[in-house]
PDB file of C-alpha atoms in Angstrom:
ATOM      1  CA  MET O   1       8.026  16.854  -8.417  1.00 54.00           C
ATOM      2  CA  LYS O   2       4.596  17.399  -6.908  1.00 59.00           C
ATOM      3  CA  GLU O   3       3.462  19.163  -3.750  1.00 58.00           C
ATOM      4  CA  PRO O   4       3.730  16.629  -0.882  1.00 57.00           C
ATOM      5  CA  TRP O   5       0.269  17.492   0.431  1.00 71.00           C
ATOM      6  CA  ASP O   6      -1.455  16.626  -2.873  1.00 92.00           C
ATOM      7  CA  HIS O   7      -2.983  13.459  -1.449  1.00 96.00           C
ATOM      8  CA  ASP O   8      -5.328  12.878  -4.410  1.00 97.00           C
ATOM      9  CA  TYR O   9      -2.430  12.954  -6.864  1.00 97.00           C
ATOM     10  CA  PHE O  10      -0.239  10.515  -4.954  1.00 97.00           C
ATOM     11  CA  MET O  11      -3.161   8.183  -4.224  1.00 98.00           C
ATOM     12  CA  GLY O  12      -3.742   8.229  -7.971  1.00 98.00           C
ATOM     13  CA  LEU O  13      -0.214   6.888  -8.460  1.00 98.00           C
ATOM     14  CA  SER O  14      -0.988   4.191  -5.891  1.00 98.00           C
ATOM     15  CA  LEU O  15      -4.155   3.302  -7.798  1.00 98.00           C
ATOM     16  CA  GLU O  16      -2.057   2.890 -10.963  1.00 98.00           C
ATOM     17  CA  GLU O  17       0.121   0.448  -9.043  1.00 98.00           C
ATOM     18  CA  ALA O  18      -2.981  -1.396  -7.828  1.00 98.00           C
ATOM     19  CA  ASP O  19      -4.064  -1.789 -11.446  1.00 98.00           C
ATOM     20  CA  ARG O  20      -0.666  -3.294 -12.286  1.00 98.00           C
ATOM     21  CA  ALA O  21      -1.118  -5.775  -9.458  1.00 97.00           C
ATOM     22  CA  ALA O  22      -4.542  -6.824 -10.748  1.00 95.00           C
ATOM     23  CA  GLU O  23      -3.129  -7.320 -14.263  1.00 94.00           C
ATOM     24  CA  GLN O  24      -0.647  -9.786 -12.747  1.00 93.00           C
ATOM     25  CA  GLY O  25      -3.328 -11.659 -10.805  1.00 91.00           C
ATOM     26  CA  GLU O  26      -2.261 -10.082  -7.515  1.00 95.00           C
ATOM     27  CA  VAL O  27      -4.638  -8.495  -5.013  1.00 96.00           C
ATOM     28  CA  PRO O  28      -4.877  -4.905  -6.304  1.00 97.00           C
ATOM     29  CA  VAL O  29      -3.027  -2.928  -3.666  1.00 98.00           C
ATOM     30  CA  GLY O  30      -0.603  -0.206  -4.674  1.00 98.00           C
ATOM     31  CA  ALA O  31       1.786   1.965  -2.671  1.00 98.00           C
ATOM     32  CA  VAL O  32       3.908   5.045  -3.280  1.00 98.00           C
ATOM     33  CA  LEU O  33       6.533   6.430  -0.895  1.00 98.00           C
ATOM     34  CA  VAL O  34       7.035  10.192  -1.137  1.00 97.00           C
ATOM     35  CA  GLY O  35       9.479  12.571   0.526  1.00 94.00           C
ATOM     36  CA  TRP O  36       8.238  15.765   2.183  1.00 87.00           C
ATOM     37  CA  ASP O  37       9.507  17.688  -0.855  1.00 91.00           C
ATOM     38  CA  GLY O  38       7.186  15.722  -3.154  1.00 93.00           C
ATOM     39  CA  THR O  39       9.811  13.397  -4.617  1.00 94.00           C
ATOM     40  CA  VAL O  40       8.505   9.895  -5.336  1.00 97.00           C
ATOM     41  CA  TRP O  41      11.101   7.547  -3.841  1.00 97.00           C
ATOM     42  CA  ALA O  42       9.359   4.276  -4.663  1.00 98.00           C
ATOM     43  CA  ARG O  43       6.281   2.836  -6.339  1.00 98.00           C
ATOM     44  CA  ALA O  44       5.135  -0.732  -5.751  1.00 98.00           C
ATOM     45  CA  HIS O  45       2.235  -3.146  -5.812  1.00 98.00           C
ATOM     46  CA  ASN O  46       1.480  -6.494  -4.222  1.00 98.00           C
ATOM     47  CA  LEU O  47       3.854  -9.235  -5.370  1.00 97.00           C
ATOM     48  CA  THR O  48       3.048 -12.025  -2.905  1.00 96.00           C
ATOM     49  CA  VAL O  49       1.925 -14.473  -5.601  1.00 94.00           C
ATOM     50  CA  THR O  50       4.494 -13.489  -8.212  1.00 94.00           C
ATOM     51  CA  GLU O  51       7.411 -13.624  -5.769  1.00 95.00           C
ATOM     52  CA  ARG O  52       5.953 -16.485  -3.700  1.00 94.00           C
ATOM     53  CA  ASP O  53       6.671 -14.279  -0.712  1.00 97.00           C
ATOM     54  CA  PRO O  54       4.060 -13.668   2.001  1.00 96.00           C
ATOM     55  CA  THR O  55       5.866 -10.457   2.986  1.00 98.00           C
ATOM     56  CA  ALA O  56       5.778  -8.912  -0.504  1.00 98.00           C
ATOM     57  CA  HIS O  57       2.885  -6.572   0.278  1.00 98.00           C
ATOM     58  CA  ALA O  58       2.907  -3.295  -1.666  1.00 98.00           C
ATOM     59  CA  GLU O  59       3.979  -1.346   1.414  1.00 98.00           C
ATOM     60  CA  ILE O  60       6.932  -3.615   2.182  1.00 98.00           C
ATOM     61  CA  VAL O  61       8.080  -3.656  -1.457  1.00 98.00           C
ATOM     62  CA  ALA O  62       7.952   0.159  -1.574  1.00 98.00           C
ATOM     63  CA  LEU O  63       9.912   0.445   1.686  1.00 98.00           C
ATOM     64  CA  ARG O  64      12.552  -2.013   0.441  1.00 98.00           C
ATOM     65  CA  ARG O  65      12.946  -0.149  -2.852  1.00 98.00           C
ATOM     66  CA  ALA O  66      13.233   3.245  -1.175  1.00 98.00           C
ATOM     67  CA  ALA O  67      15.679   1.970   1.446  1.00 98.00           C
ATOM     68  CA  ALA O  68      17.870   0.492  -1.290  1.00 98.00           C
ATOM     69  CA  LEU O  69      17.706   3.696  -3.336  1.00 96.00           C
ATOM     70  CA  LEU O  70      18.461   5.941  -0.371  1.00 95.00           C
ATOM     71  CA  ARG O  71      20.909   3.419   1.119  1.00 97.00           C
ATOM     72  CA  ASN O  72      19.294   3.725   4.526  1.00 97.00           C
ATOM     73  CA  HIS O  73      16.887   1.540   6.477  1.00 97.00           C
ATOM     74  CA  ARG O  74      15.377   4.646   8.062  1.00 97.00           C
ATOM     75  CA  LEU O  75      13.043   6.780   5.960  1.00 97.00           C
ATOM     76  CA  PRO O  76      12.138   9.772   8.145  1.00 96.00           C
ATOM     77  CA  GLY O  77      10.263  12.651   6.576  1.00 95.00           C
ATOM     78  CA  THR O  78       8.400  10.365   4.196  1.00 97.00           C
ATOM     79  CA  VAL O  79       4.744   9.739   3.434  1.00 97.00           C
ATOM     80  CA  LEU O  80       3.439   6.342   2.353  1.00 98.00           C
ATOM     81  CA  TYR O  81       0.330   6.315   0.172  1.00 98.00           C
ATOM     82  CA  VAL O  82      -1.412   2.957  -0.070  1.00 98.00           C
ATOM     83  CA  THR O  83      -4.771   1.957  -1.492  1.00 98.00           C
ATOM     84  CA  LEU O  84      -5.747  -0.312   1.420  1.00 98.00           C
ATOM     85  CA  GLU O  85      -5.308   0.152   5.158  1.00 98.00           C
ATOM     86  CA  PRO O  86      -2.118  -1.736   6.076  1.00 98.00           C
ATOM     87  CA  CYS O  87      -2.003  -4.992   8.000  1.00 98.00           C
ATOM     88  CA  PRO O  88      -0.032  -5.376  11.271  1.00 97.00           C
ATOM     89  CA  MET O  89       3.115  -6.516   9.451  1.00 98.00           C
ATOM     90  CA  CYS O  90       3.105  -3.454   7.211  1.00 98.00           C
ATOM     91  CA  VAL O  91       2.358  -0.997  10.016  1.00 98.00           C
ATOM     92  CA  GLY O  92       5.251  -2.551  11.938  1.00 97.00           C
ATOM     93  CA  ALA O  93       7.530  -1.985   8.950  1.00 98.00           C
ATOM     94  CA  LEU O  94       6.373   1.640   8.682  1.00 98.00           C
ATOM     95  CA  ILE O  95       7.212   2.149  12.344  1.00 97.00           C
ATOM     96  CA  GLN O  96      10.644   0.529  11.968  1.00 97.00           C
ATOM     97  CA  ALA O  97      11.389   2.641   8.870  1.00 98.00           C
ATOM     98  CA  ARG O  98      10.342   5.814  10.738  1.00 97.00           C
ATOM     99  CA  VAL O  99       7.804   6.828   8.082  1.00 97.00           C
ATOM    100  CA  ASP O 100       6.088  10.009   9.282  1.00 96.00           C
ATOM    101  CA  LEU O 101       2.672   9.813   7.625  1.00 97.00           C
ATOM    102  CA  LEU O 102       0.515   6.985   6.315  1.00 98.00           C
ATOM    103  CA  VAL O 103      -2.226   7.950   3.863  1.00 98.00           C
ATOM    104  CA  TYR O 104      -4.538   5.109   2.895  1.00 98.00           C
ATOM    105  CA  GLY O 105      -7.610   4.739   0.747  1.00 98.00           C
ATOM    106  CA  ALA O 106      -9.985   1.927   1.684  1.00 98.00           C
ATOM    107  CA  ALA O 107     -10.347   0.724   5.257  1.00 97.00           C
ATOM    108  CA  ASP O 108      -9.686  -2.963   5.904  1.00 97.00           C
ATOM    109  CA  PRO O 109     -12.215  -4.286   8.423  1.00 94.00           C
ATOM    110  CA  LYS O 110     -10.628  -7.765   8.366  1.00 94.00           C
ATOM    111  CA  SER O 111      -6.955  -7.050   9.000  1.00 95.00           C
ATOM    112  CA  GLY O 112      -6.398  -3.289   9.118  1.00 97.00           C
ATOM    113  CA  ALA O 113      -3.907  -2.182  11.750  1.00 97.00           C
ATOM    114  CA  ALA O 114      -4.255   1.587  11.462  1.00 97.00           C
ATOM    115  CA  GLY O 115      -7.609   1.820  13.191  1.00 93.00           C
ATOM    116  CA  GLY O 116      -9.524  -1.028  11.524  1.00 93.00           C
ATOM    117  CA  VAL O 117      -9.171  -4.190  13.592  1.00 95.00           C
ATOM    118  CA  VAL O 118      -6.407  -2.738  15.761  1.00 95.00           C
ATOM    119  CA  ASP O 119      -4.551   0.563  15.845  1.00 95.00           C
ATOM    120  CA  LEU O 120      -0.801   0.091  16.058  1.00 96.00           C
ATOM    121  CA  THR O 121      -0.268   3.709  15.028  1.00 95.00           C
ATOM    122  CA  LYS O 122      -1.434   5.243  18.305  1.00 90.00           C
ATOM    123  CA  PRO O 123       1.170   7.530  19.851  1.00 88.00           C
ATOM    124  CA  GLY O 124       2.882   5.857  22.785  1.00 87.00           C
ATOM    125  CA  CYS O 125       2.470   2.286  21.517  1.00 82.00           C
ATOM    126  CA  PHE O 126       6.028   2.237  20.177  1.00 89.00           C
ATOM    127  CA  PRO O 127       9.063   4.533  20.306  1.00 88.00           C
ATOM    128  CA  HIS O 128       8.066   5.960  16.907  1.00 91.00           C
ATOM    129  CA  SER O 129       4.506   6.649  15.888  1.00 91.00           C
ATOM    130  CA  VAL O 130       3.091   7.110  12.418  1.00 95.00           C
ATOM    131  CA  GLN O 131       0.469   9.749  11.747  1.00 96.00           C
ATOM    132  CA  VAL O 132      -2.510   8.476   9.752  1.00 97.00           C
ATOM    133  CA  LEU O 133      -4.915   9.934   7.240  1.00 97.00           C
ATOM    134  CA  GLY O 134      -7.455   7.412   5.981  1.00 97.00           C
ATOM    135  CA  GLY O 135     -10.203   7.524   3.409  1.00 97.00           C
ATOM    136  CA  VAL O 136      -8.385   9.316   0.576  1.00 98.00           C
ATOM    137  CA  ARG O 137     -10.124   8.243  -2.653  1.00 98.00           C
ATOM    138  CA  ALA O 138     -11.557   5.402  -0.587  1.00 98.00           C
ATOM    139  CA  GLU O 139     -14.398   4.564  -2.957  1.00 98.00           C
ATOM    140  CA  GLU O 140     -12.072   4.131  -5.945  1.00 97.00           C
ATOM    141  CA  CYS O 141      -9.720   1.970  -3.892  1.00 97.00           C
ATOM    142  CA  ALA O 142     -12.542  -0.195  -2.533  1.00 97.00           C
ATOM    143  CA  LYS O 143     -14.117  -0.637  -5.971  1.00 97.00           C
ATOM    144  CA  ARG O 144     -10.894  -2.073  -7.401  1.00 96.00           C
ATOM    145  CA  LEU O 145     -10.696  -4.613  -4.613  1.00 96.00           C
ATOM    146  CA  ALA O 146     -14.384  -5.547  -4.902  1.00 94.00           C
ATOM    147  CA  ARG O 147     -14.124  -5.943  -8.693  1.00 93.00           C
ATOM    148  CA  PHE O 148     -11.014  -8.103  -8.382  1.00 92.00           C
ATOM    149  CA  PHE O 149     -12.587 -10.525  -5.891  1.00 88.00           C
ATOM    150  CA  ARG O 150     -15.920 -10.574  -7.756  1.00 87.00           C
ATOM    151  CA  GLU O 151     -14.096 -11.566 -10.970  1.00 85.00           C
ATOM    152  CA  ARG O 152     -12.127 -14.227  -9.087  1.00 79.00           C
ATOM    153  CA  ARG O 153     -15.338 -15.749  -7.754  1.00 78.00           C
ATOM    154  CA  LEU O 154     -16.846 -15.744 -11.266  1.00 75.00           C
ATOM    155  CA  CYS O 155     -13.774 -17.507 -12.707  1.00 64.00           C
ATOM    156  CA  ARG O 156     -14.016 -20.152 -10.021  1.00 60.00           C
ATOM    157  CA  ARG O 157     -17.677 -20.797 -10.883  1.00 58.00           C
ATOM    158  CA  CYS O 158     -16.806 -21.099 -14.591  1.00 62.00           C
ATOM    159  CA  GLY O 159     -14.378 -23.887 -13.786  1.00 58.00           C
ATOM    160  CA  GLU O 160     -11.197 -21.934 -14.418  1.00 59.00           C
ATOM    161  CA  VAL O 161      -8.387 -22.689 -12.026  1.00 51.00           C
ATOM    162  CA  PRO O 162      -7.413 -19.529 -10.142  1.00 56.00           C
ATOM    163  CA  LYS O 163      -3.749 -18.591  -9.906  1.00 58.00           C
ATOM    164  CA  TRP O 164      -3.852 -19.081  -6.137  1.00 55.00           C
ATOM    165  CA  PRO O 165      -6.304 -20.841  -3.827  1.00 50.00           C
TER     166      PRO O 165
END
């Protein structure tokens, strides 16, 4: 068990999950759901390609795993660590699950919904609001994403067929 405010440590676990995603040909996004006491309830990474499921983002997979483990669809008192700012679908799931704090690494200027393109986490938008801390180990998180997409572009130029279009 680790101190729940050790954001670098838990983002490190999320980065490990992102690496697992990249090894599987998935976009390297990792997530870890932690209780306020520092217990890791779930670890996950993107599985959209592997599962052929557009909702299998790291955040959603982590929430599903934790909800199954805890046998509750509500996860109050939890912190979600994720390497990339969540999209609208994932922020909506965090709100529905009653997650208290979202800690993310790299900002997502294309589809981020925690202050990037839109901010669905603002208090008053919904009955439950999620607090947000962005930019934790942001450079490491962004570098993994940049490397992944750079390598994908290189494979495409070499004539290899990518796993997904």
